Protein backbone atom coordinates (compact mmCIF):
# COMPACT_ATOMS: atom_id res chain seq x y z
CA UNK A 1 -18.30 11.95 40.07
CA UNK A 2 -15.44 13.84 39.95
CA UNK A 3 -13.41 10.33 38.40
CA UNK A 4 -15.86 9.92 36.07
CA UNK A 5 -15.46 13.48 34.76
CA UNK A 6 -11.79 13.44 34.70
CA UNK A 7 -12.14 10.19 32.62
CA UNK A 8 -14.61 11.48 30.10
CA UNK A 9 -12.41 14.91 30.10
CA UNK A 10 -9.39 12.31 28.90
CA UNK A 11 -11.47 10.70 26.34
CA UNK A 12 -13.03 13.68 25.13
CA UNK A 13 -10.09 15.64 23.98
CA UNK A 14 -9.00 12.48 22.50
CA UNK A 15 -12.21 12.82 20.43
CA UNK A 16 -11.90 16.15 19.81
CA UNK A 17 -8.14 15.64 17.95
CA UNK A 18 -10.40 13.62 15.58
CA UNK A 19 -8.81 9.96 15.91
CA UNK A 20 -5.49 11.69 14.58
CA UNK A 21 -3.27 9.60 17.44
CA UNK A 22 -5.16 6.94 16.55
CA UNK A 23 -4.50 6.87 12.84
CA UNK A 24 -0.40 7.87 13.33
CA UNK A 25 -0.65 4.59 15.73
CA UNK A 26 -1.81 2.54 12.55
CA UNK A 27 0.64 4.45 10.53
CA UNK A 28 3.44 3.08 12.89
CA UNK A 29 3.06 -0.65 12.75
CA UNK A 30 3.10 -1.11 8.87
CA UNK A 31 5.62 0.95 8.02
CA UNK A 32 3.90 4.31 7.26
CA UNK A 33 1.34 2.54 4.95
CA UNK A 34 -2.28 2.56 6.37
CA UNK A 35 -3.89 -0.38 5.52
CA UNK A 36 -7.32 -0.05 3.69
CA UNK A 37 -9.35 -2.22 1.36
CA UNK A 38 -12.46 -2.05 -0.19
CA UNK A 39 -14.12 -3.35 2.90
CA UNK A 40 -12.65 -0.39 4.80
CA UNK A 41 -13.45 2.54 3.03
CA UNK A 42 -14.26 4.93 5.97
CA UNK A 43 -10.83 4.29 7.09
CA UNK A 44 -8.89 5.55 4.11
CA UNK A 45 -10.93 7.95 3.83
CA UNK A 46 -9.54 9.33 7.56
CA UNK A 47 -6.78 7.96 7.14
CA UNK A 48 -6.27 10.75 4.18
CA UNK A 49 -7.81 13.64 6.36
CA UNK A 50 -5.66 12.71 9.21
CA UNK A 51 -2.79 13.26 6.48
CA UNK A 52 -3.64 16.95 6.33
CA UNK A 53 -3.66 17.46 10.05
CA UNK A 54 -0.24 19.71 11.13
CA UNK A 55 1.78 17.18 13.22
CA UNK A 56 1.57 16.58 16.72
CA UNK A 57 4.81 16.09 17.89
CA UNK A 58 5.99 19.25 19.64
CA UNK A 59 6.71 17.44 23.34
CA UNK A 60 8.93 14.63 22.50
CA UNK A 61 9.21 14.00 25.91
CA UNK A 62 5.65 12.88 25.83
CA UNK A 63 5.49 12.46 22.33
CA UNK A 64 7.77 9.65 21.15
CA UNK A 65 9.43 9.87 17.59
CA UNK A 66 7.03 6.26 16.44
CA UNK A 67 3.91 8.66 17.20
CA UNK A 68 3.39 6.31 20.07
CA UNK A 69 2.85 7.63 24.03
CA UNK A 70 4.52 6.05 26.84
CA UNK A 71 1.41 5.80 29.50
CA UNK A 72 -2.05 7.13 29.56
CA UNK A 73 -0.59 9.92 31.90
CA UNK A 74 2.14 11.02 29.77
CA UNK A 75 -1.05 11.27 26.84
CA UNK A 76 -3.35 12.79 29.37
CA UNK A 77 -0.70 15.35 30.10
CA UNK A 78 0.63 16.00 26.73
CA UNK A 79 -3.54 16.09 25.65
CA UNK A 80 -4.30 18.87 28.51
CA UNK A 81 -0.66 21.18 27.57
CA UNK A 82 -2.22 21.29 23.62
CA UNK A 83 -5.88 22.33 24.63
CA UNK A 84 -7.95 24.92 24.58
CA UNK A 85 -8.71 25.71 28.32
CA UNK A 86 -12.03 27.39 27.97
CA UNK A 87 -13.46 24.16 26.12
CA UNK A 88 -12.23 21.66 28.52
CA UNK A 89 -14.10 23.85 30.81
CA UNK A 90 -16.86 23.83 28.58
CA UNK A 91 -16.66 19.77 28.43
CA UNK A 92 -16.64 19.12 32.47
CA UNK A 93 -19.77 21.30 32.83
CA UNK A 94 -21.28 19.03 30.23
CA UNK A 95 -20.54 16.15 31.17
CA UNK A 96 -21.63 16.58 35.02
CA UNK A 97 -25.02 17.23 33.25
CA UNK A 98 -25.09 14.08 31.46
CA UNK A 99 -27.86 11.51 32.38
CA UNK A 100 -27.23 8.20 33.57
CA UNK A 101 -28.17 6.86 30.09
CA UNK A 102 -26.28 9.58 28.07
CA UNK A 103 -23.30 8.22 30.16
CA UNK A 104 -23.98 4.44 29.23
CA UNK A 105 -24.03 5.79 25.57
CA UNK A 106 -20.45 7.94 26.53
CA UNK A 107 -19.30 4.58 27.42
CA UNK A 108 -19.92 2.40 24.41
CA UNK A 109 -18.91 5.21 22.14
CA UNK A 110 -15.30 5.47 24.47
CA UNK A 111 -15.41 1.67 24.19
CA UNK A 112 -15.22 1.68 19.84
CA UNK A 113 -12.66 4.69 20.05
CA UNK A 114 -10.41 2.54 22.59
CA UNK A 115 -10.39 -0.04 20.01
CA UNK A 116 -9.68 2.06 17.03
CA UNK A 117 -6.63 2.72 19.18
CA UNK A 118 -5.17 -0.94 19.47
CA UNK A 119 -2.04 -1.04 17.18
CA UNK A 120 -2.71 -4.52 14.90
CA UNK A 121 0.17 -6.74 14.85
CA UNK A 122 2.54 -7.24 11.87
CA UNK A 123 0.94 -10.94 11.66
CA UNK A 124 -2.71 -9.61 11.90
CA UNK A 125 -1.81 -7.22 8.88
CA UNK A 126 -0.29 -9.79 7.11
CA UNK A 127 -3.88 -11.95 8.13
CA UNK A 128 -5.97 -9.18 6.29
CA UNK A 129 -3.33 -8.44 3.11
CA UNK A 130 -3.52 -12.80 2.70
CA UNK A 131 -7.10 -12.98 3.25
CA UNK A 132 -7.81 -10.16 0.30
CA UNK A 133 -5.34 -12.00 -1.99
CA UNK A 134 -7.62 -14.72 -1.57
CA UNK A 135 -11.00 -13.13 -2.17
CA UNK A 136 -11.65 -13.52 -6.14
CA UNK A 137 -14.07 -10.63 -6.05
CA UNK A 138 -11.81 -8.08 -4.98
CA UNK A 139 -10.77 -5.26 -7.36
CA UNK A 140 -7.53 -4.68 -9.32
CA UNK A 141 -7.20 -1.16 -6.91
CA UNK A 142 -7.42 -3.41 -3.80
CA UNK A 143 -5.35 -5.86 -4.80
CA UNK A 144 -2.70 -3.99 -5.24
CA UNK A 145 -2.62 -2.47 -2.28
CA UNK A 146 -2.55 -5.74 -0.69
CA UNK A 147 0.52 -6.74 -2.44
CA UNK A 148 1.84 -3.51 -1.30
CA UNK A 149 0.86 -3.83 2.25
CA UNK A 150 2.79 -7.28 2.17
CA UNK A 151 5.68 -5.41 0.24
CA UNK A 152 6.44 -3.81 3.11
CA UNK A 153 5.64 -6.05 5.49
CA UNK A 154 7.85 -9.00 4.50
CA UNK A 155 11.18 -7.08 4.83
CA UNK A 156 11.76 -8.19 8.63
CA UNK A 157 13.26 -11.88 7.89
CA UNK A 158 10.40 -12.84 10.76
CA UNK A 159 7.50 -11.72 9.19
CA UNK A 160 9.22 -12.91 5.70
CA UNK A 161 9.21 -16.89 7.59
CA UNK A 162 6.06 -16.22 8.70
CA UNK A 163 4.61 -15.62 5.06
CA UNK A 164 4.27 -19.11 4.04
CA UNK A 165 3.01 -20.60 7.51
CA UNK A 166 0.39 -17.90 6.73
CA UNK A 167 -0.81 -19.10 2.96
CA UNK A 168 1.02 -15.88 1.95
CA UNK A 169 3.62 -17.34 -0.06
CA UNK A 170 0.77 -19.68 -2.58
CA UNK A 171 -1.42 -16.29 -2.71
CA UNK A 172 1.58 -14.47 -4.07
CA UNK A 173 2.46 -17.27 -6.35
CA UNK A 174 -0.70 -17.26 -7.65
CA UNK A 175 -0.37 -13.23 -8.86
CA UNK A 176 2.50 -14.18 -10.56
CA UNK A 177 0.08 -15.43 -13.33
CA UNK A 178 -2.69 -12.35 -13.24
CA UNK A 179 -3.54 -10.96 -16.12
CA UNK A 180 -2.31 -7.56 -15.23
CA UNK A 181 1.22 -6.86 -15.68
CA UNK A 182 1.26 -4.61 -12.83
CA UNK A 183 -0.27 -7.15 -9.98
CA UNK A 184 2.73 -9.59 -11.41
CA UNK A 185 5.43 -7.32 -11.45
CA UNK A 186 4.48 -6.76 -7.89
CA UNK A 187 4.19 -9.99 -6.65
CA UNK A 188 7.83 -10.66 -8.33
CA UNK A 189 9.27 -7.85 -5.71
CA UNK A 190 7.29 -9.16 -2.83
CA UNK A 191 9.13 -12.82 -3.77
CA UNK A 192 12.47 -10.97 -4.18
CA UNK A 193 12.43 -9.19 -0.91
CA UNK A 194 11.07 -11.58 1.20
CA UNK A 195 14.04 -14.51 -0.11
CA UNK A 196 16.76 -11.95 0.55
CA UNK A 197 19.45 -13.50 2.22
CA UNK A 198 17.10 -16.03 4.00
CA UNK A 199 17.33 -19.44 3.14
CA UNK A 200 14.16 -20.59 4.56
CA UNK A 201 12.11 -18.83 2.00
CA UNK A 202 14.22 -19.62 -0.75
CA UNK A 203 13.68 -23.14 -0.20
CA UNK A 204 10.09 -22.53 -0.11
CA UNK A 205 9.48 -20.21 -3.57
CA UNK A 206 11.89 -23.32 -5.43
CA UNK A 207 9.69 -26.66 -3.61
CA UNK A 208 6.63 -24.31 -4.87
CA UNK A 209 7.67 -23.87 -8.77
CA UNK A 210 7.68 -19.92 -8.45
CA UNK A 211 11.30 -19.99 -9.95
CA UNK A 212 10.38 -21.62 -13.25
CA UNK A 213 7.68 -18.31 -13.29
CA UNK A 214 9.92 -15.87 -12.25
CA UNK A 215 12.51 -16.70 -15.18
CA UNK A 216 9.73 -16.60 -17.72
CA UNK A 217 8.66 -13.66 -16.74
CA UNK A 218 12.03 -12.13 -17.09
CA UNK A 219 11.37 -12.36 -20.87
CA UNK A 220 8.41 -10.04 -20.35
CA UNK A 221 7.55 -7.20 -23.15
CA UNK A 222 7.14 -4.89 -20.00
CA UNK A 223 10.44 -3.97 -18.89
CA UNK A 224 9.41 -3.05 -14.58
CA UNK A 225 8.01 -6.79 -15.02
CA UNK A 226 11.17 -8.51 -16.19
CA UNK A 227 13.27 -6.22 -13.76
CA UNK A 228 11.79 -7.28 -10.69
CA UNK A 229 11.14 -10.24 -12.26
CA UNK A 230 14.96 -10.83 -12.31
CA UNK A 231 16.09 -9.17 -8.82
CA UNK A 232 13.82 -12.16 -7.36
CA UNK A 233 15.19 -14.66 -9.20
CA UNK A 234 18.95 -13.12 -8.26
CA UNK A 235 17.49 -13.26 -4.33
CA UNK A 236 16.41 -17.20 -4.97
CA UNK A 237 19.07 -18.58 -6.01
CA UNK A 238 22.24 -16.29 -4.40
CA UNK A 239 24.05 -18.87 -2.17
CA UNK A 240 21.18 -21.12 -2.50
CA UNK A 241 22.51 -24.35 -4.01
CA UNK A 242 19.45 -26.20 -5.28
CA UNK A 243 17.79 -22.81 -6.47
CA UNK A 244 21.30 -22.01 -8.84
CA UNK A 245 20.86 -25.96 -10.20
CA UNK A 246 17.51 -25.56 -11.43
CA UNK A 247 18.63 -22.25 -13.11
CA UNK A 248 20.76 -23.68 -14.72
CA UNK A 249 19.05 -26.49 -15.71
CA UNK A 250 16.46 -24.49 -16.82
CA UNK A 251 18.55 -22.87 -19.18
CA UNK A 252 19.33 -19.38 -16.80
CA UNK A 253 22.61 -18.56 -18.35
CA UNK A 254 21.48 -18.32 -21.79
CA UNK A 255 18.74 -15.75 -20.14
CA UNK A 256 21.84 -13.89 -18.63
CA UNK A 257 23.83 -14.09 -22.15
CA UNK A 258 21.21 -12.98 -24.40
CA UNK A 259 20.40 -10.35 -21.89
CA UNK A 260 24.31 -8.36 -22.15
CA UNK A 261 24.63 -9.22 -25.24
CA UNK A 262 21.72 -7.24 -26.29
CA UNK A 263 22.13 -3.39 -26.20
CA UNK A 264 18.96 -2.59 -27.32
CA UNK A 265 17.28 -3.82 -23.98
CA UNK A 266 17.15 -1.43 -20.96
CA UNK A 267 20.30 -1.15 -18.91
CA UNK A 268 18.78 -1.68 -15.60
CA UNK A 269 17.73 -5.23 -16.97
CA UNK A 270 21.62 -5.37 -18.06
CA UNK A 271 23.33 -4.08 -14.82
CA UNK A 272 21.21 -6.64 -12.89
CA UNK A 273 22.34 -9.78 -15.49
CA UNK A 274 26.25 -8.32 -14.91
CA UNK A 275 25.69 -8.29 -11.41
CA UNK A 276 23.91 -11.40 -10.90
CA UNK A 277 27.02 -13.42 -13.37
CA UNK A 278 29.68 -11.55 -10.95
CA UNK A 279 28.28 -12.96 -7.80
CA UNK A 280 27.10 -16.69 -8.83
CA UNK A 281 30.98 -16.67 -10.25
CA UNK A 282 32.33 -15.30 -6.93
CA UNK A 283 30.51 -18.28 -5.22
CA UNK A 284 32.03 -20.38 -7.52
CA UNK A 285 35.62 -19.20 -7.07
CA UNK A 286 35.04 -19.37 -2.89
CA UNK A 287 34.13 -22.81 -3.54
CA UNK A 288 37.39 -23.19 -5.59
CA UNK A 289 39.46 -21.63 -2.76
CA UNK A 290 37.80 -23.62 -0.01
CA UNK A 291 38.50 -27.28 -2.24
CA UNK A 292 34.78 -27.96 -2.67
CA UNK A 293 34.71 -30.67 -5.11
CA UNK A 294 31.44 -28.92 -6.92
CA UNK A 295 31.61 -29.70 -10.40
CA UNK A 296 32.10 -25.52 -12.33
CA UNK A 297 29.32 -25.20 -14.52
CA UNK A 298 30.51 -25.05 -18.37
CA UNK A 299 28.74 -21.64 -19.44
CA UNK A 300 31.58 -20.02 -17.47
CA UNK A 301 33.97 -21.44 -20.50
CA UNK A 302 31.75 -20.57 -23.19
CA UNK A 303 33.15 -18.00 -25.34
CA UNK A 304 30.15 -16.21 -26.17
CA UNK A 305 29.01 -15.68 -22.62
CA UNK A 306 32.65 -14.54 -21.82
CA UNK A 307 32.41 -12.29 -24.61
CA UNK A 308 29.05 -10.78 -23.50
CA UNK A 309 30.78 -10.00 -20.28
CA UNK A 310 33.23 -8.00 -21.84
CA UNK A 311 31.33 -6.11 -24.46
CA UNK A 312 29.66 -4.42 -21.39
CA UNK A 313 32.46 -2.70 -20.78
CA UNK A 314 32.07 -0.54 -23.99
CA UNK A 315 28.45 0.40 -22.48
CA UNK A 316 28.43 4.21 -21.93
CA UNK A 317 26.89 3.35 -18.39
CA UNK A 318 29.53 4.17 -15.86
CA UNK A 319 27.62 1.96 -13.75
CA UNK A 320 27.08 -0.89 -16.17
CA UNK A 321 31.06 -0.79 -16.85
CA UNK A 322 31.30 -1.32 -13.30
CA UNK A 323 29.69 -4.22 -12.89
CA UNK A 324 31.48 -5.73 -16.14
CA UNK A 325 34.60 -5.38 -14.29
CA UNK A 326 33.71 -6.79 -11.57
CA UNK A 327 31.93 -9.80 -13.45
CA UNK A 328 35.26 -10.22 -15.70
CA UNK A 329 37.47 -10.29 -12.61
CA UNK A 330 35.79 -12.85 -11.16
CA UNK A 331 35.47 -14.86 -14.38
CA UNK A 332 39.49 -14.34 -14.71
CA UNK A 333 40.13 -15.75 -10.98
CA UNK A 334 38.60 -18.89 -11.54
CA UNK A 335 41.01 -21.75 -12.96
CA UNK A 336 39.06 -23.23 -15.96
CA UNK A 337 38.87 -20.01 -17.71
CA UNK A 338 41.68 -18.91 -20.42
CA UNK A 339 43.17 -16.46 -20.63
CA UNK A 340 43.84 -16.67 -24.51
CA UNK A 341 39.67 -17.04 -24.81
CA UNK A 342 39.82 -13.64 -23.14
CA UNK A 343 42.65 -11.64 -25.24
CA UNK A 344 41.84 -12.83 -28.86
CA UNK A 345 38.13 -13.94 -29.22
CA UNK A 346 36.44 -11.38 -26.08
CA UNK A 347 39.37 -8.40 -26.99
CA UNK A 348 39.58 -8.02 -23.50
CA UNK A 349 43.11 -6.16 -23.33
CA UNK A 350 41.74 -3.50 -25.88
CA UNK A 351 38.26 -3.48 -23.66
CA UNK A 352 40.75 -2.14 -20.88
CA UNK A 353 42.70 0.10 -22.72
CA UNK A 354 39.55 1.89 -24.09
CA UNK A 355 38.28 2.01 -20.32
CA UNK A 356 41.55 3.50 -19.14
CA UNK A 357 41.69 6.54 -21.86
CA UNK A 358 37.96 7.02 -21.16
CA UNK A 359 38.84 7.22 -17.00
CA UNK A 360 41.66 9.36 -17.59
CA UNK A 361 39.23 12.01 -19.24
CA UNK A 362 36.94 11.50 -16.68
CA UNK A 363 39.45 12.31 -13.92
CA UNK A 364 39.35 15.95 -15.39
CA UNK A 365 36.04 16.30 -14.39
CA UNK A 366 35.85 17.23 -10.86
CA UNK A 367 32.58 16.24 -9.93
CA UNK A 368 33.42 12.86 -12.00
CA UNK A 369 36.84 12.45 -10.18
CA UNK A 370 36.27 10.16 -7.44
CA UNK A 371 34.50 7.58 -8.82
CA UNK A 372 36.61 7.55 -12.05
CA UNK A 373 39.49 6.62 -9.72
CA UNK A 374 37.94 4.09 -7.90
CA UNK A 375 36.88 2.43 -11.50
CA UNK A 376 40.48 2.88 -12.36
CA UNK A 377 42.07 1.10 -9.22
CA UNK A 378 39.27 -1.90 -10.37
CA UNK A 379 40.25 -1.50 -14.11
CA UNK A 380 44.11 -1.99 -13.13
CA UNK A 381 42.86 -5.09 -10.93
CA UNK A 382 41.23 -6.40 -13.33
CA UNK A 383 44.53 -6.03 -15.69
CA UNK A 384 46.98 -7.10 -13.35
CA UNK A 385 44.57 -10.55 -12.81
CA UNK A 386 44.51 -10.56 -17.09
CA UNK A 387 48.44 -10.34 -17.39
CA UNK A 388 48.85 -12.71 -14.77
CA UNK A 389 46.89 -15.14 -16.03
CA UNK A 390 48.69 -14.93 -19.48
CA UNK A 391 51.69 -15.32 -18.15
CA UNK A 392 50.76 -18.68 -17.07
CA UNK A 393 49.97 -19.78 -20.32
CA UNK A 394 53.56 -18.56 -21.68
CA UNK A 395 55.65 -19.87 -19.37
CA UNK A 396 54.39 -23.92 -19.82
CA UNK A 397 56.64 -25.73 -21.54
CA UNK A 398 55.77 -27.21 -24.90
């Protein structure tokens, strides 16, 4: 008897903190997002109580920083040190006077609270977030959190590969076409962050036609659409041969162009274009460097996208300007560019001279004065790769 009491003395105060440890366990696994959805009600609804419960870590040797305990012991122990003594007094006595079939009932209600407590898996969460994608009927509320639920989930590059062997990948392709601006723009950022840097998905999002979407969509009237629209197209395609071909095919640099060349559109949407054009240019000059015999792609000689390149420098966006730079250095190092294009149709020597008085007056600014001369060591770069390249030009022989 006196096992059985110690058990139910365990469970008990577990009961009595209310499922908190429980919910902070389900907290843990999805990165601080508790997953709920309309068929799961009575769990958000806890889930938003146990929000408004003080914290319980004040052991952390028992109580680990992921809200997670080591060993039943090390719970039981940490459990008994942050109770009231009188009612786990109060709790022994009445449990000794339980009857045989009050204890069967203890048991099956200790059985549900034991598997409130099992942490789902990434892959399981990932199993209910698909599975509500797929179900027509749900609401626009739900939905959303599902695509928010996968947001977060598909940042490991594991769970990201698992995404498509999961149906993930065609459910979130599909949202790219709901009627709600909000559901797409989501589903854009869930494509972007799950073909960062991994080439497995980015193979997958081109054989399934989301590009084509995704660059659409970058023409959208709602501006958090056609940003996140574009960062997932940028995470397609960097260093992702096949995904740059059909962007270019499809007309992407144009997109890019008529993007900086347009002031009136929001500079986020412009500092992404700049900083998309100064890394598909950098891959072009490593190919360059390492003898590649990839054919360059003409845009990077057109005049007019050159030109757009440089007029960013004028922005009054310290952080657009940067970005230029960078662009326009990289469009300098690469051998098929000219350097007259860049001095009399793009004015790029008088682009730099403006930048440089505009730094120096910065530099007063003491708050302003270590970033200005960072932008000024690039600026001078940037200069030094302009005159150099001139140079070339004046010293063949005619």
């Amino acid at each position: 008897m006196a096992k059985v009491v110690f058990f139910f003395l365990l469970v008990s105060m577990m009961m009595m903190m209310g499922l908190c440890i429980a919910e902070r366990a389900n907290e843990s696994s999805s990165g601080g997002l508790f997953w709920a959805t309309g068929k799961d009600e009575e769990a958000a609804a806890a889930e938003e109580e146990a929000e408004e419960l003080p914290p319980l870590q004040d052991n952390k040797d028992d109580f680990q920083e992921d809200h997670s305990f080591p060993s039943l012991d090390s719970m039981f122990q940490w459990a008994i040190g942050h109770s009231d003594t009188e009612k786990l007094k109060e709790t022994a006595n009445d449990i000794q006077r339980l009857s045989a079939n009050e204890l069967k009932n203890r048991q099956l209600e200790i059985k549900e609270l034991m598997e409130k407590l099992k942490v789902p898996s990434d892959a399981e969460l990932m199993q209910i977030a698909i599975a509500d994608l797929n179900n027509s009927f749900l609401s626009l509320e739900d939905r959303h959190r599902a695509l928010e639920e996968l947001l977060i989930l598909v940042e490991p590059i594991d769970n990201a590969n698992d995404l498509n062997k999961l149906g993930g990948l065609v459910a979130v392709i599909k949202d790219l076409n709901n009627s709600e601006p909000k559901i797409r723009t989501i589903s854009a950022w869930i494509l972007g962050k799950a073909s960062q840097n991994n080439p497995v998905v980015q193979k997958q999002i081109v054989e399934l036609g989301a590009l084509r979407k995704l660059m659409i969509m970058v023409k959208s009237s709602s501006i958090e659409e056609a940003i996140k629209a574009l960062y997932a197209v940028s995470a397609v395609i960097r260093s992702n041969v096949d995904g740059q071909e059909l962007f270019y095919s499809e007309g992407g640099d144009l997109i890019l162009q008529d993007i900086m060349g347009n002031s009136s559109i929001d500079v986020r949407l412009r500092r992404k274009s700049a900083s998309l054009v100064a890394s598909l240019v950098a891959e072009s000059v490593e190919g360059q460097l390492q003898n590649t015999n990839k054919a360059e792609l003409h845009f990077f000689q057109n005049r007019l996208f050159l030109k757009s390149v440089v007029d960013l420098m004028a922005s009054t966006d310290l952080d657009l300007q940067e970005k230029a730079l960078m662009a326009t250095k990289s469009l300098l190092e690469l051998t098929s560019t000219e350097a007259l294009d860049f001095k009399d149709f793009c004015g790029l020597d008088g682009a730099l001279e403006r930048m440089r008085v505009q730094l120096e007056e910065l530099m007063l600014d003491e708050d302003g004065r270590d970033f200005a001369t960072d932008m000024d060591n690039l600026r001078r770069e940037v200069e030094f790769i302009f005159r150099s390249k001139l140079e070339e030009v004046t010293l063949v022989p005619t």
